[in-house]
Amino acid sequence: MNQDYIVPDKWSIIEEGFEKGRVKSSESLFSIGNGAMGQRANFEEQYSGPSFQGSYIAGVYYPDKTRVGWWKNGYPEHFAKVLNAPNWIGIDVFVNEEGLDLNTCQKVSGFRRELNMKEGWYQRSFIALLQNGIKIKVESTRFLSLDLDELGAINYKVELLSGAAKITFKPYVDSGITNTDANWDEKFWKILEVEAEDNQGFIISKTLKTEFHTCTFMQSELKLNDTKVSGDFQKETTEDKVIFTYTSNAKEGDVVSLMKFAGYVTDMNHNQSELISAAKAVLTKATETGFTKLLQDQKDAWAKIWEMADITIDGDIKAQQGIRFNIFQLNQTYSGKDERLNIGPKGFTGEKYGGSTYWDTEAYCIPFYMATKDQEVARNLLTYRYNHLEKAIENAEKLGFSNGAALYPMVTMNGEESHNEWEITFEEIHRNGAMVFAIYNYVRYTGDFEYIPEKGLEVMIAIAKFWHQRANFSKVKNKYVILGVTGPNEYENNVNNNWYTNYIAKWCIEYCLEMIEKVKDGHKEDYNRIIGLTRINDEELIEWREVAEEMYFPYSEEHGVFLQQDGFLDKEIIPVDKLDKMHRPINQKWSWDRILRSCYIKQADVLQGLYFFEDHFSKETLEKHFDFYEPLTVHESSLSPCVHSIQAAKLDRMDQAYEFYVRTSRLDLDDYNNEVKEGCHITSMAGTWISIVEGFGGMRIVEDQLSFHPRIPDGWQAYSFKVNFRNQIVKVEVNAGKTTFKVEGDQSVLILVKGKQIEVNPNESVTV
Amino acid sequence: MNQDYIVPDKWSIIEEGFEKGRVKSSESLFSIGNGAMGQRANFEEQYSGPSFQGSYIAGVYYPDKTRVGWWKNGYPEHFAKVLNAPNWIGIDVFVNEEGLDLNTCQKVSGFRRELNMKEGWYQRSFIALLQNGIKIKVESTRFLSLDLDELGAINYKVELLSGAAKITFKPYVDSGITNTDANWDEKFWKILEVEAEDNQGFIISKTLKTEFHTCTFMQSELKLNDTKVSGDFQKETTEDKVIFTYTSNAKEGDVVSLMKFAGYVTDMNHNQSELISAAKAVLTKATETGFTKLLQDQKDAWAKIWEMADITIDGDIKAQQGIRFNIFQLNQTYSGKDERLNIGPKGFTGEKYGGSTYWDTEAYCIPFYMATKDQEVARNLLTYRYNHLEKAIENAEKLGFSNGAALYPMVTMNGEESHNEWEITFEEIHRNGAMVFAIYNYVRYTGDFEYIPEKGLEVMIAIAKFWHQRANFSKVKNKYVILGVTGPNEYENNVNNNWYTNYIAKWCIEYCLEMIEKVKDGHKEDYNRIIGLTRINDEELIEWREVAEEMYFPYSEEHGVFLQQDGFLDKEIIPVDKLDKMHRPINQKWSWDRILRSCYIKQADVLQGLYFFEDHFSKETLEKHFDFYEPLTVHESSLSPCVHSIQAAKLDRMDQAYEFYVRTSRLDLDDYNNEVKEGCHITSMAGTWISIVEGFGGMRIVEDQLSFHPRIPDGWQAYSFKVNFRNQIVKVEVNAGKTTFKVEGDQSVLILVKGKQIEVNPNESVTV
């Protein structure tokens, strides 16, 4: 079901030709966002064909009443999810009373969409032959301003290609919207105020239950052949809409255009009582700046992002387009400015997974933002979890833990657990380990040890307490075991001694103990505060250490590998390539029990551990495990191929590494799984970035130094990327035979290249 | 939360005093049924307080659209469930325009309910002081006729205790009802016709989707002081009701009464186009017979049932009341006449579990019906599954099995799976074994080997095929293993090598192979037909045998017991009596993961196997396992204590056996789990019967002979029961020192008593 319709291009995502069956998919792919809000590429004008309307405001969510077949004790009552926000893009168009609707008009030709990633705008153009015989050419350009992040701008042009006609624009804002992902078909918004003043419209509405107050606003302006005109102007307010009507007579060749500024202000950032004046302030600023200048500012702002985040690939245009699409989407989704926000698996491109926070952030996204933004952005992501610590402790208490043990939720918006599948919610507890790994990874990369006494250690202690309580001593094994878990490979549920979980549990405890000592030594005041808060004592710490030291790890002597869990070798072991294609993907073809008792692995599990804790194992160990587990892996998670790509690269298997790389980088563009209509896989896009930087580039941090082991796929002439390492920008350009390093900063940087140290001075290049 | 409000009585269930909080519980406990339909003890007159309306027609179900939180491949689209049928009992009562409503009247006194189990009727009486100051005494008697099983009868009397007043009765039938257990709050009935003729009313309605056509009918008659009067009579039909109005002036001391015949006829038993005439025929028959005679017939019919099914207990009135309540409910629920019907876990007393068929029937109910009815009834229950074989094969195909392998559904109404919890639906596959065990048990008890060539062998072969395909060879164990199952103990999910499942799988195959040989030898024609149908061949049978012979069974050398599953000993083993009471019941106090990784057992699991296959193990083996597993069992299933009671008795631990016995026998009457408002635990009531007959009485079948090992609990003077063994009725009366056997039949019966054979001649007593 590979939908290979996106035109290859280095900087743009382009669709040519109109196909109704592709509308929903393109709505996802051409989504725009600015970190504070996002918008699927829905049409401005009415469209009666199948479409998935989505406009999202970062941080604004709704606790939807849980739907469940069979209730289990401990399930949360609600699933906090992003919700479709009021429509700000709407512009209905009429030509001599006939509404423009691409689903019903006589003919659509020259249909083209472009998402210009370099400059951050989206444009759609087409020629429509209406039922009344009139032909018009439409070009609509829109963007979400990075600078004024409460503002969207649209320039909607209609050129009359035949005869004379009356052109009517009806720009509107609409809060009477519904959510595609609503468990009980409830409305999520309550409308409080609908107002129109001159050419400005405002709707104040609030989300039910969470009471996020939002003002959706618009302002519009009519032009005829580039000259502002008033036309025949009317205003209308209904109970959930503000609608303006502009009518203008046009003759053949005339271009009538409507410019619309619109967007949201919310009480997350303004006083509840001053939302309309806040909206007016945005509109005033926008009006003063003007559409053209705003668009120029947009281009500049994106240029700045690309300056740091771009990855170039020479000799593989589709790979180039793929990686830029990933980087573009990550930047559209999360700017890192606001510690209350996080990265939903679909970003602003859809509603699946509730738009909430998963362990994806800690395991996959942090490295990307850490290296392509600055330290503060990664710190904000860590702080997000620090701020949720109290709720994570409450969550653990609900599951029977005590004494300040914390279990971070599988899925969350506000710190409370949202998920309700017992085998995930209660058992996929390895996520707790990712919280600590992210702190470790952050400190390793940034050198910002201060984060630990300040915030990190509290999180680590609460998590160590959890592991201590969650493990139990097995008399028969004479070891500590962790029973009833689901590992990263969700195609195994309720297993005992998942190696990855046991390993990260042990590591969490040991790392925490180490950090307690370090904080005790160097940050007495913080230490005393934390001891007071967490009430840890020597006795407890001795018990922790015993659990860590005596942790059980399933191992096969025969194969020389750690076993994914107890009993793994009881399964019938048949490699994926021996499995008839008719059975794939198994998650669509097989019942759940069959998946569970099969040997097939959804995503890296033991290998995820060998990736996180690479330094703890030899290359031979990695190779053995890779050879054992990779052939059993079906990669039915978007988060799987990147880890394998990195490891294949490390094992000098560049063909395989490249294969895994392309699998993720164009997952959405080529719509491998025929599901892009639901939204894009945002968090796995960070994995694509890691595949290049850590995989092909071989970047690591070795004792506070950057280290690289550059490799290049056969078909590529060169690739380059930049990383911000401790405020020095290091640019790496890899060619078949050589690698060039350049530092854009003020200090020289010592870099290990394949183990040998070089020194790169500011604004100089060193080629190895 | 023990609701100890039922008055102890040998033959009746009695409630005294009115408490609004008890209404729903009593509605369950005082339910009436006649095998073809059932009715919760809802009030006839309007009641505005909390109530759970329920009227059920056997075999009439609705496939309710599944509700699920997270869809898994293979889940059924629908849950077939019994549905609340149109209301036939309604009689609104007005006294001088004020509606009688026990929730709102000034005072209720002398409230009493009696469910007379001996005679099969239910009566409610009370005195109400209305808001208008008038005092009335009400006595309402109703029953569901066993003889005319489409008929219910009500005699509703109002005695005016003060002054003069106008008494109005509004008997009605109402098809505008809803279901408490509806996943999507949909209506399940469509009304086709509402008709009133003279004093008869009819509503034809059909269930949506399944299109069961039903005529709900009534006929009523007014009496003043026992004399038929016409009163002021009016008829009214609405879109979903027929309402009659009878008004009569009464003076102090007058008794005004309304007699109502009502009920259902359905197109399961009549032509769809002739439902009204079928209903009229029932009413004609009822009118000819008259209320008094019908009630007498009812008493006679119940006397006949009790003659065979009664268990008497001397010296323990609560135990006596308990066991009779169980026997009464089982007989109200299932008469055994109709092979399309089965025994829902709540019978006609509620809607929980969909009113559908579970393995409870095969494991617990068949012994009761087999011994207290005749062979045909048990045969009908087996045939029910035989008729569903094709659907069981389809069900297995959906889960990836082939070649005619069958997996019987966990929950069903029409043979299709209804359940959707992967750990149960897909993994609690031991239920398949119960289907075969029931056949084995039936043939062992009745000697009706003919059932096997006729129907049973096809079922057994399809199930053997399933086990053969479901097991896989483990190289490390060098044995066949069964991975990813849920055993009878549902507090373990997705475990490997559940001993019970592995054991019954092995046994199913071996028993099937044995039966194939027997049928081949003695029933050539059937044999050829079955081979043709099932396409089994020698090669397949050799593979089956290998799986059976090389089946793996987890075992602990240290404890000398079979382990419930792989890894059981990794758990922390803390006996239930060491667990703080605050944690119990764990299914209400603990999250699911905590339950799963605990050592606590919901219901007999290994011990269930030792019960089914008692002959395969020594008493010492039983004792060892009982001592190991019983202390870990929380008995949070109603099906658990009976098995333990039987085994404790066998181990001569009569105090413990008695304790387990009382736990089930009054489970609902004393409402141990504060849930009787949802309905009674019908299937576990059969377990209570088994506890006495197989537990205390020690009844077994040993090589075609009845065998007993009578024991008696300390507090009892005597108990007696009867069993129909191959058309000879054997009555057993156990006293502290002696047991008396009597045969009511025409042949002498050889009986083993504690291993010694005695001969009991027809209509003679032998005391041992």
PDB file of C-alpha atoms in Angstrom, chain A residues 453-646:
ATOM      1  CA  PRO A 453      21.219  18.040  42.634  1.00  0.00           C
ATOM      2  CA  GLU A 454      18.696  20.586  41.441  1.00  0.00           C
ATOM      3  CA  LYS A 455      16.007  18.265  40.071  1.00  0.00           C
ATOM      4  CA  GLY A 456      17.259  14.980  38.678  1.00  0.00           C
ATOM      5  CA  LEU A 457      18.187  13.163  41.841  1.00  0.00           C
ATOM      6  CA  GLU A 458      14.699  13.382  43.297  1.00  0.00           C
ATOM      7  CA  VAL A 459      13.337  11.702  40.198  1.00  0.00           C
ATOM      8  CA  MET A 460      16.079   9.059  40.304  1.00  0.00           C
ATOM      9  CA  ILE A 461      15.470   8.241  43.959  1.00  0.00           C
ATOM     10  CA  ALA A 462      11.733   7.843  43.462  1.00  0.00           C
ATOM     11  CA  ILE A 463      12.397   5.530  40.551  1.00  0.00           C
ATOM     12  CA  ALA A 464      15.035   3.515  42.426  1.00  0.00           C
ATOM     13  CA  LYS A 465      12.495   3.062  45.211  1.00  0.00           C
ATOM     14  CA  PHE A 466      10.071   1.733  42.645  1.00  0.00           C
ATOM     15  CA  TRP A 467      12.507  -0.838  41.275  1.00  0.00           C
ATOM     16  CA  HIS A 468      13.477  -1.895  44.768  1.00  0.00           C
ATOM     17  CA  GLN A 469       9.855  -2.557  45.632  1.00  0.00           C
ATOM     18  CA  ARG A 470       8.938  -4.025  42.278  1.00  0.00           C
ATOM     19  CA  ALA A 471      11.614  -6.728  42.332  1.00  0.00           C
ATOM     20  CA  ASN A 472      11.168  -9.725  44.570  1.00  0.00           C
ATOM     21  CA  PHE A 473      13.515 -12.420  45.725  1.00  0.00           C
ATOM     22  CA  SER A 474      13.132 -15.771  44.074  1.00  0.00           C
ATOM     23  CA  LYS A 475      14.192 -18.607  46.295  1.00  0.00           C
ATOM     24  CA  VAL A 476      14.585 -21.012  43.418  1.00  0.00           C
ATOM     25  CA  LYS A 477      16.771 -18.626  41.447  1.00  0.00           C
ATOM     26  CA  ASN A 478      18.470 -17.221  44.539  1.00  0.00           C
ATOM     27  CA  LYS A 479      18.279 -13.884  42.766  1.00  0.00           C
ATOM     28  CA  TYR A 480      15.995 -10.907  42.511  1.00  0.00           C
ATOM     29  CA  VAL A 481      13.437 -11.202  39.763  1.00  0.00           C
ATOM     30  CA  ILE A 482      10.955  -8.810  38.183  1.00  0.00           C
ATOM     31  CA  LEU A 483       7.759 -10.637  37.353  1.00  0.00           C
ATOM     32  CA  GLY A 484       4.853  -9.719  35.139  1.00  0.00           C
ATOM     33  CA  VAL A 485       6.182  -7.045  32.810  1.00  0.00           C
ATOM     34  CA  THR A 486       5.928  -5.956  29.222  1.00  0.00           C
ATOM     35  CA  GLY A 487       9.243  -4.962  27.693  1.00  0.00           C
ATOM     36  CA  PRO A 488       9.845  -2.538  24.821  1.00  0.00           C
ATOM     37  CA  ASN A 489       8.783  -5.421  22.587  1.00  0.00           C
ATOM     38  CA  GLU A 490       5.047  -5.150  23.163  1.00  0.00           C
ATOM     39  CA  TYR A 491       4.514  -8.470  21.375  1.00  0.00           C
ATOM     40  CA  GLU A 492       5.220 -10.116  24.712  1.00  0.00           C
ATOM     41  CA  ASN A 493       2.965  -9.356  27.655  1.00  0.00           C
ATOM     42  CA  ASN A 494       3.156 -10.187  31.323  1.00  0.00           C
ATOM     43  CA  VAL A 495       6.498 -11.965  31.047  1.00  0.00           C
ATOM     44  CA  ASN A 496       8.964 -12.662  33.806  1.00  0.00           C
ATOM     45  CA  ASN A 497      12.465 -11.234  33.855  1.00  0.00           C
ATOM     46  CA  ASN A 498      12.466  -9.219  30.689  1.00  0.00           C
ATOM     47  CA  TRP A 499      16.202  -8.697  30.278  1.00  0.00           C
ATOM     48  CA  TYR A 500      15.878  -5.074  29.249  1.00  0.00           C
ATOM     49  CA  THR A 501      13.666  -4.206  32.201  1.00  0.00           C
ATOM     50  CA  ASN A 502      15.826  -6.048  34.702  1.00  0.00           C
ATOM     51  CA  TYR A 503      18.942  -4.439  33.279  1.00  0.00           C
ATOM     52  CA  ILE A 504      17.643  -0.888  33.308  1.00  0.00           C
ATOM     53  CA  ALA A 505      16.241  -1.436  36.816  1.00  0.00           C
ATOM     54  CA  LYS A 506      19.635  -2.538  38.068  1.00  0.00           C
ATOM     55  CA  TRP A 507      21.314   0.358  36.281  1.00  0.00           C
ATOM     56  CA  CYS A 508      18.815   2.914  37.627  1.00  0.00           C
ATOM     57  CA  ILE A 509      19.558   1.841  41.170  1.00  0.00           C
ATOM     58  CA  GLU A 510      23.310   1.827  40.695  1.00  0.00           C
ATOM     59  CA  TYR A 511      23.382   5.156  38.900  1.00  0.00           C
ATOM     60  CA  CYS A 512      21.177   6.647  41.587  1.00  0.00           C
ATOM     61  CA  LEU A 513      23.452   5.376  44.350  1.00  0.00           C
ATOM     62  CA  GLU A 514      26.433   6.851  42.531  1.00  0.00           C
ATOM     63  CA  MET A 515      24.696  10.200  42.137  1.00  0.00           C
ATOM     64  CA  ILE A 516      23.620  10.249  45.779  1.00  0.00           C
ATOM     65  CA  GLU A 517      27.293   9.998  46.709  1.00  0.00           C
ATOM     66  CA  LYS A 518      28.289  12.686  44.241  1.00  0.00           C
ATOM     67  CA  VAL A 519      25.630  15.083  45.459  1.00  0.00           C
ATOM     68  CA  LYS A 520      26.516  14.299  49.055  1.00  0.00           C
ATOM     69  CA  ASP A 521      30.114  15.213  48.322  1.00  0.00           C
ATOM     70  CA  GLY A 522      29.623  18.347  46.325  1.00  0.00           C
ATOM     71  CA  HIS A 523      26.146  19.738  47.046  1.00  0.00           C
ATOM     72  CA  LYS A 524      25.578  19.401  50.746  1.00  0.00           C
ATOM     73  CA  GLU A 525      22.601  21.717  50.849  1.00  0.00           C
ATOM     74  CA  ASP A 526      20.779  19.964  48.035  1.00  0.00           C
ATOM     75  CA  TYR A 527      21.725  16.653  49.583  1.00  0.00           C
ATOM     76  CA  ASN A 528      20.115  17.534  52.901  1.00  0.00           C
ATOM     77  CA  ARG A 529      17.019  18.855  51.178  1.00  0.00           C
ATOM     78  CA  ILE A 530      16.662  15.680  49.137  1.00  0.00           C
ATOM     79  CA  ILE A 531      17.245  13.362  52.100  1.00  0.00           C
ATOM     80  CA  GLY A 532      14.585  15.291  53.949  1.00  0.00           C
ATOM     81  CA  LEU A 533      12.176  14.966  51.097  1.00  0.00           C
ATOM     82  CA  THR A 534      12.757  11.350  50.176  1.00  0.00           C
ATOM     83  CA  ARG A 535      13.537  10.023  53.646  1.00  0.00           C
ATOM     84  CA  ILE A 536      16.078   7.537  52.313  1.00  0.00           C
ATOM     85  CA  ASN A 537      18.357   5.977  54.857  1.00  0.00           C
ATOM     86  CA  ASP A 538      21.350   3.647  54.815  1.00  0.00           C
ATOM     87  CA  GLU A 539      19.271   0.581  55.429  1.00  0.00           C
ATOM     88  CA  GLU A 540      17.126   1.260  52.405  1.00  0.00           C
ATOM     89  CA  LEU A 541      20.159   1.974  50.268  1.00  0.00           C
ATOM     90  CA  ILE A 542      21.747  -1.321  51.299  1.00  0.00           C
ATOM     91  CA  GLU A 543      18.605  -3.098  50.219  1.00  0.00           C
ATOM     92  CA  TRP A 544      18.628  -1.264  46.903  1.00  0.00           C
ATOM     93  CA  ARG A 545      22.186  -2.281  46.285  1.00  0.00           C
ATOM     94  CA  GLU A 546      21.409  -5.879  47.060  1.00  0.00           C
ATOM     95  CA  VAL A 547      18.568  -5.889  44.553  1.00  0.00           C
ATOM     96  CA  ALA A 548      20.846  -4.365  41.914  1.00  0.00           C
ATOM     97  CA  GLU A 549      23.762  -6.659  42.610  1.00  0.00           C
ATOM     98  CA  GLU A 550      21.691  -9.792  42.797  1.00  0.00           C
ATOM     99  CA  MET A 551      19.432  -9.059  39.856  1.00  0.00           C
ATOM    100  CA  TYR A 552      18.638 -12.056  37.698  1.00  0.00           C
ATOM    101  CA  PHE A 553      19.286 -12.037  33.946  1.00  0.00           C
ATOM    102  CA  PRO A 554      18.012 -14.824  31.737  1.00  0.00           C
ATOM    103  CA  TYR A 555      20.852 -16.153  29.602  1.00  0.00           C
ATOM    104  CA  SER A 556      21.302 -18.927  27.090  1.00  0.00           C
ATOM    105  CA  GLU A 557      24.582 -20.769  27.300  1.00  0.00           C
ATOM    106  CA  GLU A 558      23.822 -22.473  24.028  1.00  0.00           C
ATOM    107  CA  HIS A 559      23.382 -19.262  22.080  1.00  0.00           C
ATOM    108  CA  GLY A 560      25.622 -17.093  24.221  1.00  0.00           C
ATOM    109  CA  VAL A 561      22.957 -14.413  24.462  1.00  0.00           C
ATOM    110  CA  PHE A 562      20.819 -12.841  27.107  1.00  0.00           C
ATOM    111  CA  LEU A 563      17.267 -14.034  26.682  1.00  0.00           C
ATOM    112  CA  GLN A 564      14.567 -11.477  26.104  1.00  0.00           C
ATOM    113  CA  GLN A 565      12.681 -13.064  29.008  1.00  0.00           C
ATOM    114  CA  ASP A 566      12.263 -16.319  30.892  1.00  0.00           C
ATOM    115  CA  GLY A 567      11.135 -19.099  28.619  1.00  0.00           C
ATOM    116  CA  PHE A 568      11.966 -17.339  25.358  1.00  0.00           C
ATOM    117  CA  LEU A 569      13.631 -20.469  23.992  1.00  0.00           C
ATOM    118  CA  ASP A 570      10.500 -22.543  24.517  1.00  0.00           C
ATOM    119  CA  LYS A 571       9.125 -20.802  21.460  1.00  0.00           C
ATOM    120  CA  GLU A 572       9.341 -22.049  17.930  1.00  0.00           C
ATOM    121  CA  ILE A 573      12.170 -19.973  16.529  1.00  0.00           C
ATOM    122  CA  ILE A 574      11.555 -19.273  12.852  1.00  0.00           C
ATOM    123  CA  PRO A 575      13.291 -16.225  11.344  1.00  0.00           C
ATOM    124  CA  VAL A 576      11.068 -13.543   9.846  1.00  0.00           C
ATOM    125  CA  ASP A 577      12.424 -14.174   6.354  1.00  0.00           C
ATOM    126  CA  LYS A 578      11.143 -17.748   6.539  1.00  0.00           C
ATOM    127  CA  LEU A 579       7.663 -16.506   7.394  1.00  0.00           C
ATOM    128  CA  ASP A 580       5.301 -16.362   4.435  1.00  0.00           C
ATOM    129  CA  LYS A 581       4.557 -12.752   3.460  1.00  0.00           C
ATOM    130  CA  MET A 582       0.831 -13.456   3.738  1.00  0.00           C
ATOM    131  CA  HIS A 583       1.285 -13.367   7.503  1.00  0.00           C
ATOM    132  CA  ARG A 584       2.726  -9.860   7.587  1.00  0.00           C
ATOM    133  CA  PRO A 585       2.314  -7.464   9.231  1.00  0.00           C
ATOM    134  CA  ILE A 586       1.471  -9.910  11.980  1.00  0.00           C
ATOM    135  CA  ASN A 587      -0.369  -7.252  13.958  1.00  0.00           C
ATOM    136  CA  GLN A 588      -2.923  -7.101  11.161  1.00  0.00           C
ATOM    137  CA  LYS A 589      -2.994 -10.787  10.308  1.00  0.00           C
ATOM    138  CA  TRP A 590      -2.731 -12.653  13.594  1.00  0.00           C
ATOM    139  CA  SER A 591      -4.792 -12.769  16.735  1.00  0.00           C
ATOM    140  CA  TRP A 592      -3.078 -11.430  19.798  1.00  0.00           C
ATOM    141  CA  ASP A 593      -2.363 -14.804  21.428  1.00  0.00           C
ATOM    142  CA  ARG A 594      -0.639 -16.006  18.286  1.00  0.00           C
ATOM    143  CA  ILE A 595       1.539 -12.918  18.232  1.00  0.00           C
ATOM    144  CA  LEU A 596       2.364 -13.377  21.896  1.00  0.00           C
ATOM    145  CA  ARG A 597       3.447 -16.962  21.679  1.00  0.00           C
ATOM    146  CA  SER A 598       5.422 -16.380  18.512  1.00  0.00           C
ATOM    147  CA  CYS A 599       9.109 -15.485  18.630  1.00  0.00           C
ATOM    148  CA  TYR A 600       8.528 -12.265  16.698  1.00  0.00           C
ATOM    149  CA  ILE A 601       9.752  -9.020  18.112  1.00  0.00           C
ATOM    150  CA  LYS A 602       7.878  -5.788  17.460  1.00  0.00           C
ATOM    151  CA  GLN A 603      10.769  -3.489  18.214  1.00  0.00           C
ATOM    152  CA  ALA A 604      14.272  -3.629  19.651  1.00  0.00           C
ATOM    153  CA  ASP A 605      14.160  -5.019  23.175  1.00  0.00           C
ATOM    154  CA  VAL A 606      17.400  -6.688  24.263  1.00  0.00           C
ATOM    155  CA  LEU A 607      18.969  -4.631  21.478  1.00  0.00           C
ATOM    156  CA  GLN A 608      17.467  -1.444  22.919  1.00  0.00           C
ATOM    157  CA  GLY A 609      19.384  -2.198  26.100  1.00  0.00           C
ATOM    158  CA  LEU A 610      22.567  -2.858  24.188  1.00  0.00           C
ATOM    159  CA  TYR A 611      22.043   0.508  22.494  1.00  0.00           C
ATOM    160  CA  PHE A 612      21.474   2.457  25.712  1.00  0.00           C
ATOM    161  CA  PHE A 613      24.274   0.733  27.579  1.00  0.00           C
ATOM    162  CA  GLU A 614      26.648   0.187  24.701  1.00  0.00           C
ATOM    163  CA  ASP A 615      29.699   0.833  26.856  1.00  0.00           C
ATOM    164  CA  HIS A 616      28.848  -2.078  29.123  1.00  0.00           C
ATOM    165  CA  PHE A 617      29.212  -4.651  26.360  1.00  0.00           C
ATOM    166  CA  SER A 618      31.795  -5.601  23.778  1.00  0.00           C
ATOM    167  CA  LYS A 619      31.269  -5.335  20.060  1.00  0.00           C
ATOM    168  CA  GLU A 620      31.312  -9.143  19.898  1.00  0.00           C
ATOM    169  CA  THR A 621      28.480  -9.276  22.405  1.00  0.00           C
ATOM    170  CA  LEU A 622      26.538  -6.788  20.338  1.00  0.00           C
ATOM    171  CA  GLU A 623      27.147  -8.804  17.213  1.00  0.00           C
ATOM    172  CA  LYS A 624      25.985 -12.034  18.803  1.00  0.00           C
ATOM    173  CA  HIS A 625      22.785 -10.444  20.050  1.00  0.00           C
ATOM    174  CA  PHE A 626      22.177  -8.601  16.816  1.00  0.00           C
ATOM    175  CA  ASP A 627      22.549 -11.845  14.885  1.00  0.00           C
ATOM    176  CA  PHE A 628      20.207 -13.614  17.253  1.00  0.00           C
ATOM    177  CA  TYR A 629      17.441 -11.026  17.634  1.00  0.00           C
ATOM    178  CA  GLU A 630      17.408  -8.991  14.453  1.00  0.00           C
ATOM    179  CA  PRO A 631      16.222 -11.894  12.277  1.00  0.00           C
ATOM    180  CA  LEU A 632      13.264 -12.321  14.639  1.00  0.00           C
ATOM    181  CA  THR A 633      12.274  -8.668  14.569  1.00  0.00           C
ATOM    182  CA  VAL A 634       9.297  -7.562  12.479  1.00  0.00           C
ATOM    183  CA  HIS A 635       9.825  -3.831  13.079  1.00  0.00           C
ATOM    184  CA  GLU A 636       6.112  -3.210  13.424  1.00  0.00           C
ATOM    185  CA  SER A 637       6.879  -0.159  15.495  1.00  0.00           C
ATOM    186  CA  SER A 638       8.209   3.006  13.934  1.00  0.00           C
ATOM    187  CA  LEU A 639      10.750   3.147  16.754  1.00  0.00           C
ATOM    188  CA  SER A 640      12.462  -0.105  15.824  1.00  0.00           C
ATOM    189  CA  PRO A 641      14.520   0.368  12.645  1.00  0.00           C
ATOM    190  CA  CYS A 642      16.587   3.312  13.902  1.00  0.00           C
ATOM    191  CA  VAL A 643      18.126   1.316  16.746  1.00  0.00           C
ATOM    192  CA  HIS A 644      18.924  -1.481  14.338  1.00  0.00           C
ATOM    193  CA  SER A 645      20.379   0.977  11.865  1.00  0.00           C
ATOM    194  CA  ILE A 646      22.745   2.392  14.461  1.00  0.00           C
TER     195      ILE A 646
END
